[in-house]
PDB file of C-alpha atoms in Angstrom:
ATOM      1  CA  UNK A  12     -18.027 -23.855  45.031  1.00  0.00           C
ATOM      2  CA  UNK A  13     -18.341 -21.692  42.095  1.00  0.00           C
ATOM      3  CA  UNK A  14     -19.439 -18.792  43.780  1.00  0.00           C
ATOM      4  CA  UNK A  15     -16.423 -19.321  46.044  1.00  0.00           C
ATOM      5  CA  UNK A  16     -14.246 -19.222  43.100  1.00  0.00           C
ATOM      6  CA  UNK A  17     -15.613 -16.079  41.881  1.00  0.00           C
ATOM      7  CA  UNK A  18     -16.171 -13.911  44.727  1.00  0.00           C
ATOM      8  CA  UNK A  19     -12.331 -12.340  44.898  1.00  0.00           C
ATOM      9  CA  UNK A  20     -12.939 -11.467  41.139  1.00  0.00           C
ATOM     10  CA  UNK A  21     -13.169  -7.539  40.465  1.00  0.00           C
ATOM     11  CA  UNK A  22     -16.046  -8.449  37.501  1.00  0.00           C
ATOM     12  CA  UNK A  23     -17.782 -11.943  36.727  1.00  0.00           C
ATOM     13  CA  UNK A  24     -18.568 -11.746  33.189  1.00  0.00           C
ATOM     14  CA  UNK A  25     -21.272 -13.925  32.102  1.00  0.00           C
ATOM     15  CA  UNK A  26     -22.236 -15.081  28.500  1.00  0.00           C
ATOM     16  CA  UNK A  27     -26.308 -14.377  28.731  1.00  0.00           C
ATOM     17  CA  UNK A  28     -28.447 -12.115  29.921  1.00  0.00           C
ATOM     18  CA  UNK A  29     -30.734 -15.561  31.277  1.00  0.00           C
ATOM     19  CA  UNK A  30     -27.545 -16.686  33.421  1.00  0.00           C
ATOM     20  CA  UNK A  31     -26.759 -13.050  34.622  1.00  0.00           C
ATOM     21  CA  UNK A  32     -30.276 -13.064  36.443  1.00  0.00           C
ATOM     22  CA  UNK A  33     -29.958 -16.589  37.572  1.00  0.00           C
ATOM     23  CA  UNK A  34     -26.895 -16.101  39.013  1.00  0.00           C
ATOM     24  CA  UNK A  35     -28.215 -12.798  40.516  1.00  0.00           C
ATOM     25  CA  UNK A  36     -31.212 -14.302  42.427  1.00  0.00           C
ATOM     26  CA  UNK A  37     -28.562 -16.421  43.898  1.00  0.00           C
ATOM     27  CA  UNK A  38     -26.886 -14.064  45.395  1.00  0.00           C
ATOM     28  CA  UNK A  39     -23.706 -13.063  43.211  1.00  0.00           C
ATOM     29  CA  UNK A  40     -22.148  -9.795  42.965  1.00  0.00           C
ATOM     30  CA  UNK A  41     -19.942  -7.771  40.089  1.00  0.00           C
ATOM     31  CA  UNK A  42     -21.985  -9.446  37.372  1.00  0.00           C
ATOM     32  CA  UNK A  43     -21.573  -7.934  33.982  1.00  0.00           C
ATOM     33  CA  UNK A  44     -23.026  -8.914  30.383  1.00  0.00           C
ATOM     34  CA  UNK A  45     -20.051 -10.123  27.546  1.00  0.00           C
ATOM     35  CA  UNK A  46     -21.393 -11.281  24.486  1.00  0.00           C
ATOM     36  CA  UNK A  47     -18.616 -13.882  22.885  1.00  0.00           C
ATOM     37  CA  UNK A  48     -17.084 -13.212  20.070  1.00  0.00           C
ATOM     38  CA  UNK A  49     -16.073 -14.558  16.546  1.00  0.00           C
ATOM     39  CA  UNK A  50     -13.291 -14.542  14.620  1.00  0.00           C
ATOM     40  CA  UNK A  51     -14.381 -13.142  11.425  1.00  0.00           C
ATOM     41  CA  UNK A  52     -11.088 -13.708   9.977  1.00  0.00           C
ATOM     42  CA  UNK A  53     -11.869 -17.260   9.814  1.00  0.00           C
ATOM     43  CA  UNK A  54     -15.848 -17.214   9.572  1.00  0.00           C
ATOM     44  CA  UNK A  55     -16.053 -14.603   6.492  1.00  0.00           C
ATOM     45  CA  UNK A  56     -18.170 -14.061   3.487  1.00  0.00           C
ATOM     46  CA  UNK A  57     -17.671 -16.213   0.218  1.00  0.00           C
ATOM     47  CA  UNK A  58     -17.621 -16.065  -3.257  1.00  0.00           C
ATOM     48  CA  UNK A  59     -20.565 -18.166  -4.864  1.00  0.00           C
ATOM     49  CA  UNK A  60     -18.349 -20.785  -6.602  1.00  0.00           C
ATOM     50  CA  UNK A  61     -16.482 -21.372  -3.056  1.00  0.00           C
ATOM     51  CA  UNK A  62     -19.523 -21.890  -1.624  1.00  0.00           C
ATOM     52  CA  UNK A  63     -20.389 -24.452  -4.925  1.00  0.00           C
ATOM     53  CA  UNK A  64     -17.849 -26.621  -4.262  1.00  0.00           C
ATOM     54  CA  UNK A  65     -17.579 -27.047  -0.749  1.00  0.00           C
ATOM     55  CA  UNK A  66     -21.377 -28.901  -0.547  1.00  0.00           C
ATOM     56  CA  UNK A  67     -21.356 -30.195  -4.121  1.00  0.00           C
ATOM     57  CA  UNK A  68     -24.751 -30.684  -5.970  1.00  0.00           C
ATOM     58  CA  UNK A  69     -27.226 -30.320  -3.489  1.00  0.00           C
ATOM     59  CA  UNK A  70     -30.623 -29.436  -3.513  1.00  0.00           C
ATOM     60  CA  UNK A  71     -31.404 -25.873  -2.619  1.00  0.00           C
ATOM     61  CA  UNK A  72     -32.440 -23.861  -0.138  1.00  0.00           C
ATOM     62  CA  UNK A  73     -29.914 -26.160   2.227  1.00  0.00           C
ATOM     63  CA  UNK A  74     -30.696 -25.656   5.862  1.00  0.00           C
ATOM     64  CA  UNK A  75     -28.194 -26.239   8.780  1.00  0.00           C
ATOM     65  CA  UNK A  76     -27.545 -27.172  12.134  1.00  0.00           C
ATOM     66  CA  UNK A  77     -24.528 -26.806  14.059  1.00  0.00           C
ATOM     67  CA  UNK A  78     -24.056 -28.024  17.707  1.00  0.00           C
ATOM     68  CA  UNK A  79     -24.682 -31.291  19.816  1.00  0.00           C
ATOM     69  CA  UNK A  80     -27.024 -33.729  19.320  1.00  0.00           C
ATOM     70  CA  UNK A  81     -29.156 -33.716  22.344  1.00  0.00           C
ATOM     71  CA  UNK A  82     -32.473 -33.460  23.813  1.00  0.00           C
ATOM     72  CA  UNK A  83     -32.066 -30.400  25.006  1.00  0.00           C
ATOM     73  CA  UNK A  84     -31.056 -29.034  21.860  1.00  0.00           C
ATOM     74  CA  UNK A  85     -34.485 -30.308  19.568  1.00  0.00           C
ATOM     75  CA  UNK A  86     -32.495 -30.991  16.931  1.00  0.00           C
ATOM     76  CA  UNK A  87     -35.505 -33.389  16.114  1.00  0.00           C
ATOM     77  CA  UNK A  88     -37.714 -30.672  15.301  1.00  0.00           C
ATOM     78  CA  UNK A  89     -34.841 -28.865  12.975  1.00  0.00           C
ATOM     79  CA  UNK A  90     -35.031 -32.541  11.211  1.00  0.00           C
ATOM     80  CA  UNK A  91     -38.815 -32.651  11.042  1.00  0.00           C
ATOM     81  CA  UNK A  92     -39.065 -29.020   9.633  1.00  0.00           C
ATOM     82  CA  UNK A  93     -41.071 -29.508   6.181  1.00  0.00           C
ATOM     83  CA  UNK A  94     -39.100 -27.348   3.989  1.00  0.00           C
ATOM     84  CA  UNK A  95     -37.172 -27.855   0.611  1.00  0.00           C
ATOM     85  CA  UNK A  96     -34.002 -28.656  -0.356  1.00  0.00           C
ATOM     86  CA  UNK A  97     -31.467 -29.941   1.798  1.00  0.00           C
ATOM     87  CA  UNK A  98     -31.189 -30.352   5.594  1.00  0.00           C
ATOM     88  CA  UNK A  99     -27.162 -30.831   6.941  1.00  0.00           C
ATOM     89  CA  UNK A 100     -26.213 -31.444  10.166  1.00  0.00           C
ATOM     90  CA  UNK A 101     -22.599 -31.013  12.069  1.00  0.00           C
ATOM     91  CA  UNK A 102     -22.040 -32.541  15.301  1.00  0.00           C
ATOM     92  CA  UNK A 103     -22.352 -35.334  17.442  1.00  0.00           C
ATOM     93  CA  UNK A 104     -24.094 -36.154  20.753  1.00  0.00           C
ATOM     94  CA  UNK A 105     -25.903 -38.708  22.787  1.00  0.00           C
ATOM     95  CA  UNK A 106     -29.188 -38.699  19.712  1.00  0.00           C
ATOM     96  CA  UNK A 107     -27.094 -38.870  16.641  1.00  0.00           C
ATOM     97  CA  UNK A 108     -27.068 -42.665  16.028  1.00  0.00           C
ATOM     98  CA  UNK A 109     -31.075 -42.796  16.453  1.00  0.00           C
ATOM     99  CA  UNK A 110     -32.133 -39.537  14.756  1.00  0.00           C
ATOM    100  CA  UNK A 111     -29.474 -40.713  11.826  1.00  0.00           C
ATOM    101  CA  UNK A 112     -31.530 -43.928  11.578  1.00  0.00           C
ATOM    102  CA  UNK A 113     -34.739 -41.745  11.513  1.00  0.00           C
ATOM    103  CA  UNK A 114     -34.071 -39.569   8.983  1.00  0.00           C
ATOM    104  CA  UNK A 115     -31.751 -40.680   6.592  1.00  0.00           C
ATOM    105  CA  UNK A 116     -32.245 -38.478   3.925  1.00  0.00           C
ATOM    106  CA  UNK A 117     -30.505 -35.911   6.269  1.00  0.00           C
ATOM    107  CA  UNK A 118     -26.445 -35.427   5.296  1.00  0.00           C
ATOM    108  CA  UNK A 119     -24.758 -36.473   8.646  1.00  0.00           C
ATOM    109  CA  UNK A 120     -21.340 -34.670   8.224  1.00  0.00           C
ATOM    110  CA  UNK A 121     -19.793 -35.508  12.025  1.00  0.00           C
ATOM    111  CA  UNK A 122     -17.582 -32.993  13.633  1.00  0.00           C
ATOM    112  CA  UNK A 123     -15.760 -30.891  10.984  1.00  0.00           C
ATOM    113  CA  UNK A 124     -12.786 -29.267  11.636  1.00  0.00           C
ATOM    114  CA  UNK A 125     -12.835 -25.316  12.097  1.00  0.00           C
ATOM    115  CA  UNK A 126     -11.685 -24.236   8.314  1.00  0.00           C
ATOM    116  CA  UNK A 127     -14.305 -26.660   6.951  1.00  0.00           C
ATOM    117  CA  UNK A 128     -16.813 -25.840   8.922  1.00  0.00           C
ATOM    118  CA  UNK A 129     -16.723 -22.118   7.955  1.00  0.00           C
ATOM    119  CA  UNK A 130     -16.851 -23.483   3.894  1.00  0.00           C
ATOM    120  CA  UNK A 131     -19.787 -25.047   5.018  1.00  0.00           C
ATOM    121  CA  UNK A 132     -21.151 -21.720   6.756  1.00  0.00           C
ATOM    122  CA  UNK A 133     -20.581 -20.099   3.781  1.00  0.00           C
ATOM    123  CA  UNK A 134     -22.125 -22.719   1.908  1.00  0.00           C
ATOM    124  CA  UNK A 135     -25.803 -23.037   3.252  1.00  0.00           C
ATOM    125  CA  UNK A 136     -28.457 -20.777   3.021  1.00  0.00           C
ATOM    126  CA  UNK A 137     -29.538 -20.459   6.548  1.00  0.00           C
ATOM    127  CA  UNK A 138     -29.091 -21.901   9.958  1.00  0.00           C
ATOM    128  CA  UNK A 139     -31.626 -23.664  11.959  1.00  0.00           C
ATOM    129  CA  UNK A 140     -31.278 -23.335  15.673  1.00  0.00           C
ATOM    130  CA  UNK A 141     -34.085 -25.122  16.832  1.00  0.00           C
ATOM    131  CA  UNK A 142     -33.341 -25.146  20.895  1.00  0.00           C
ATOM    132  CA  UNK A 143     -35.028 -23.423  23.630  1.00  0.00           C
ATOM    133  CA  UNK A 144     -32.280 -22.555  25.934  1.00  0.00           C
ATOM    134  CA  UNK A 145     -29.281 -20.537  25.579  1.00  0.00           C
ATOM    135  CA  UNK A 146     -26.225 -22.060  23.770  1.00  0.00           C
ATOM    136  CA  UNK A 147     -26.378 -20.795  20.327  1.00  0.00           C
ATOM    137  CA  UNK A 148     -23.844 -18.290  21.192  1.00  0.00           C
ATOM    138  CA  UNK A 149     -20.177 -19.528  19.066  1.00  0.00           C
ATOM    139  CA  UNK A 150     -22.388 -20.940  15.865  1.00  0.00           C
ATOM    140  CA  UNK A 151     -25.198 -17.918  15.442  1.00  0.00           C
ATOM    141  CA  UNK A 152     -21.983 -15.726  15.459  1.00  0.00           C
ATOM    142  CA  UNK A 153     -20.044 -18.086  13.344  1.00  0.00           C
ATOM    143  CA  UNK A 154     -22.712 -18.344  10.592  1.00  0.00           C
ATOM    144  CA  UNK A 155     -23.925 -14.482  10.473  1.00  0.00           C
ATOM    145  CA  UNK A 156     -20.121 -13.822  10.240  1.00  0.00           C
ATOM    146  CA  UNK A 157     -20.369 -15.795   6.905  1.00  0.00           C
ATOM    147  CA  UNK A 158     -23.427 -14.147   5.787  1.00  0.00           C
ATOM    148  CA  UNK A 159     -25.870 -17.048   6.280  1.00  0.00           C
ATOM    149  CA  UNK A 160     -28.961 -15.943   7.888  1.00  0.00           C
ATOM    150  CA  UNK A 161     -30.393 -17.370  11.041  1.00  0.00           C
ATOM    151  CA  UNK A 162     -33.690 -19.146  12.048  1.00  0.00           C
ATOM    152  CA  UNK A 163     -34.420 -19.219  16.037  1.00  0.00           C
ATOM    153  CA  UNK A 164     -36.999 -18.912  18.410  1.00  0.00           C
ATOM    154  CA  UNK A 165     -36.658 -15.855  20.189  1.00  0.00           C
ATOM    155  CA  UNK A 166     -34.728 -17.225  23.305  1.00  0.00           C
ATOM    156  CA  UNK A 167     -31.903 -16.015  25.275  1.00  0.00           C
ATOM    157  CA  UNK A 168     -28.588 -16.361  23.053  1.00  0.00           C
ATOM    158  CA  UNK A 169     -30.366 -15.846  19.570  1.00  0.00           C
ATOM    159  CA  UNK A 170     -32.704 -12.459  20.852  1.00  0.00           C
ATOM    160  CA  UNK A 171     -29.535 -10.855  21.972  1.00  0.00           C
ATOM    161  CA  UNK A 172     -27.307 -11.915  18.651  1.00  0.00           C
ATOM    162  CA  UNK A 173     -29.791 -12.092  15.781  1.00  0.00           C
ATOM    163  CA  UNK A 174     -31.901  -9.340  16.037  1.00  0.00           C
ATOM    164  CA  UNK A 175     -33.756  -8.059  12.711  1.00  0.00           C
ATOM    165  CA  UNK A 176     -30.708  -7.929  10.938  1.00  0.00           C
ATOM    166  CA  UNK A 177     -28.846 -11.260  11.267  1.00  0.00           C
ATOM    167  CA  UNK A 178     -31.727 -13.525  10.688  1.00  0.00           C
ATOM    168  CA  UNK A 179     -35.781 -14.148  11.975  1.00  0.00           C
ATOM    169  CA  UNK A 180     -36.968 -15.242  15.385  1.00  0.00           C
ATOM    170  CA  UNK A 181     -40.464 -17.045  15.542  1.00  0.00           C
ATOM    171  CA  UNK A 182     -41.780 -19.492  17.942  1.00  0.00           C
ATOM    172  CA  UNK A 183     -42.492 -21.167  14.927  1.00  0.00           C
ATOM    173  CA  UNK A 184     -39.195 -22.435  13.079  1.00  0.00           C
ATOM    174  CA  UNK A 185     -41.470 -22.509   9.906  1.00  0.00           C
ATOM    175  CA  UNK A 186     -42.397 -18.909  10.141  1.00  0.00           C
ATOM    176  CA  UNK A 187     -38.790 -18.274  10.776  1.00  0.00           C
ATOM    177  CA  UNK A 188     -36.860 -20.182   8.399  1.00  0.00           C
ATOM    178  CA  UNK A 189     -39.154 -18.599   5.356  1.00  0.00           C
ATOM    179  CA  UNK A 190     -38.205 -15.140   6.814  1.00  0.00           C
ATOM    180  CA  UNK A 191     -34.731 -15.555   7.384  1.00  0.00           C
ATOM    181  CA  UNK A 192     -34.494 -16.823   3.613  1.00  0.00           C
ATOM    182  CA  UNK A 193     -35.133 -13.161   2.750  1.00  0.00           C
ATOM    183  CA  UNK A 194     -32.577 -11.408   4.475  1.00  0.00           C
ATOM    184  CA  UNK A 195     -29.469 -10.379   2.612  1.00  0.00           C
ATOM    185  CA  UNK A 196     -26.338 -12.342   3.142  1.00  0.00           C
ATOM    186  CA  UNK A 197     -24.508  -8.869   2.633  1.00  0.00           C
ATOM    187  CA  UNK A 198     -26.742  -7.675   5.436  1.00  0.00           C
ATOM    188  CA  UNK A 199     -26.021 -10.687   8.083  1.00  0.00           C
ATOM    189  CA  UNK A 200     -22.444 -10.412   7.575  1.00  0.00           C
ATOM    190  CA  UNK A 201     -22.605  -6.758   8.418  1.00  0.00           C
ATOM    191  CA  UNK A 202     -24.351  -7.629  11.307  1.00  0.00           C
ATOM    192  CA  UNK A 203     -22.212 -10.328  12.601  1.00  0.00           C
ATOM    193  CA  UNK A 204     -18.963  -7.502  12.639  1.00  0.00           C
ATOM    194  CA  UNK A 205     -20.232  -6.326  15.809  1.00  0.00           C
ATOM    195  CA  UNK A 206     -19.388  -9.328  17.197  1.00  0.00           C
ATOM    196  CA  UNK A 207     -15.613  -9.488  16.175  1.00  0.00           C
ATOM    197  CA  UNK A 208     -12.930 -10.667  18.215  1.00  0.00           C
ATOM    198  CA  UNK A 209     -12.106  -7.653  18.849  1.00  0.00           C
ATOM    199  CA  UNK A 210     -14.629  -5.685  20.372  1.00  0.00           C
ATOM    200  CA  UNK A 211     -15.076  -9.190  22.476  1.00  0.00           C
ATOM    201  CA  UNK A 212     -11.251  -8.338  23.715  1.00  0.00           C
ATOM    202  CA  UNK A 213     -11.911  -4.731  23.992  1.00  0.00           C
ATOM    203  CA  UNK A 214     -14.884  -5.276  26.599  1.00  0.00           C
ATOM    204  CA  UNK A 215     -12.855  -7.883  28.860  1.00  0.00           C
ATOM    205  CA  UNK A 216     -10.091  -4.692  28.994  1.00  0.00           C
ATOM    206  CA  UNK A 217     -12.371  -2.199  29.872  1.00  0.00           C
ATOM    207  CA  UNK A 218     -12.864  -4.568  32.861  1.00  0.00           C
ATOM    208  CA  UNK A 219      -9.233  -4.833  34.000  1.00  0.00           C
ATOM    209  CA  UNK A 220      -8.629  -3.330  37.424  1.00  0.00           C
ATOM    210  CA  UNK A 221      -6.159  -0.406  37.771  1.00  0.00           C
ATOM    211  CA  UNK A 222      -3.817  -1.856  39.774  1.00  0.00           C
ATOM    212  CA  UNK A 223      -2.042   1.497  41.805  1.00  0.00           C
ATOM    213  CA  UNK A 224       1.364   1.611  41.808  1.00  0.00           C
ATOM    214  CA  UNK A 225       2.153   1.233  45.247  1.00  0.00           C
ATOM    215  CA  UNK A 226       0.206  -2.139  44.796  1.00  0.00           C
ATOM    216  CA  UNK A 227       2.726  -2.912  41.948  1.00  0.00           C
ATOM    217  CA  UNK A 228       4.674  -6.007  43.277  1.00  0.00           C
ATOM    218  CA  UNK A 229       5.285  -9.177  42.856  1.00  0.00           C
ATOM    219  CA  UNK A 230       4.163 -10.149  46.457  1.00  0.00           C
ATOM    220  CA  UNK A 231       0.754  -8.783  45.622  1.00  0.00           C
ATOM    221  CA  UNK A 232      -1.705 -10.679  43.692  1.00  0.00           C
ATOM    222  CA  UNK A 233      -3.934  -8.238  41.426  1.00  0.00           C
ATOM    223  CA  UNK A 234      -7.823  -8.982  41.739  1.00  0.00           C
ATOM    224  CA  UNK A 235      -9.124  -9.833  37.848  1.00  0.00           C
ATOM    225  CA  UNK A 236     -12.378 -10.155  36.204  1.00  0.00           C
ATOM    226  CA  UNK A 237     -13.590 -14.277  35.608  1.00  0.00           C
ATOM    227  CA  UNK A 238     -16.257 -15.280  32.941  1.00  0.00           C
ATOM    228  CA  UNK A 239     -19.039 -17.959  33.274  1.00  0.00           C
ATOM    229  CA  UNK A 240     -20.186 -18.885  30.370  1.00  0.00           C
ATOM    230  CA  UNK A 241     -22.978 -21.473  31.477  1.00  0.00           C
TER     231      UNK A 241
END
């Protein structure tokens, strides 16, 4: 059915270079790469005392995850991390009321509205995205975008966003949160500009069709690009 949907598109435009090959082996056509964007209005670098206020007294480093909780996700093994400071997590899922039981020296903040979820961005010193399949897409851009460095493992989603210069990517989270810790917020929020809005908008343009003018009418239906995004 989806295929169906797609086929009279003149470009599918898919989030991840790991869904672009699945949906190739399956047979799709017009497939092209778009990275999302972020609005880096929004999701912006912070002046220390902002950051101060928005978390309050917490022990540092504080590490973050953003995102569901679910299996899929491992946020378990973001929670089971032995580092120090302070671990914060925002979401919800299907595993939050038994990993909150677990682990209750964890701050639990819910869902958070967009505006205080970028104070809180701004406020940690790195993200932890534990999970082994693409999905990290909105919140590695969202927290670069702030300046707060990223900790992965080098899967789809965070190999094509991070890089060397928005955070560390280890099979090991360990290995990876130490080395994001050293990376200049200056640096990640640099980094994260290539991801604006913007240039997101400019590459779904470049993939309008040229509709000729004889083909200019309101009985004909112009043939547009579609995105999957998962």
């Amino acid at each position: 059915l989806l295929q169906r949907f797609h086929r009279p598109s003149s470009a599918v435009l898919v989030s991840s270079p790991a869904l672009l090959n699945r949906l190739q082996s399956l047979g799709w056509e017009r497939l092209h790469d778009a990275s999302p964007g972020v609005d880096t209005r929004l999701f912006r670098l912070a002046d220390p005392p902002l950051a101060d206020r928005a978390l309050g007294p917490l022990a540092r480093p504080v590490s973050l995850y953003v995102g569901p909780i679910s299996h899929e996700r491992d946020v378990e093994a973001f929670l089971e991390l032995d580092v120090p400071g302070s671990k914060l997590v925002c979401g919800d899922g299907p595993q939050a009321r038994t990993l909150r039981q677990r682990h209750p020296n964890v701050h639990w903040l819910g869902v958070l509205p967009r505006h205080d979820l970028a104070r809180v961005y701004q406020a940690a010193d790195v993200l932890v995205y534990p999970g082994r399949q693409d999905g990290a897409g909105r919140v590695v851009l969202e927290a670069m975008a702030c300046g707060t460095p990223v900790a992965a493992r080098p899967v789809d989603g965070p190999l094509q966003r991070v890089a060397d210069q928005g955070g560390a990517l280890d099979d090991d989270l360990l290995v990876a949160w130490h080395a994001a810790l050293r990376q200049p917020r200056h640096q990640v929020h640099a980094h994260a500009q290539s991801f604006a809005w913007s240039r997101a908008a400019g590459e779904f343009v470049a993939r309008l069709p040229t509709i000729p003018a004889h083909r200019r009418s309101r009985h004909v239906q112009p043939t547009l690009p579609s995105m999957v995004s998962r």
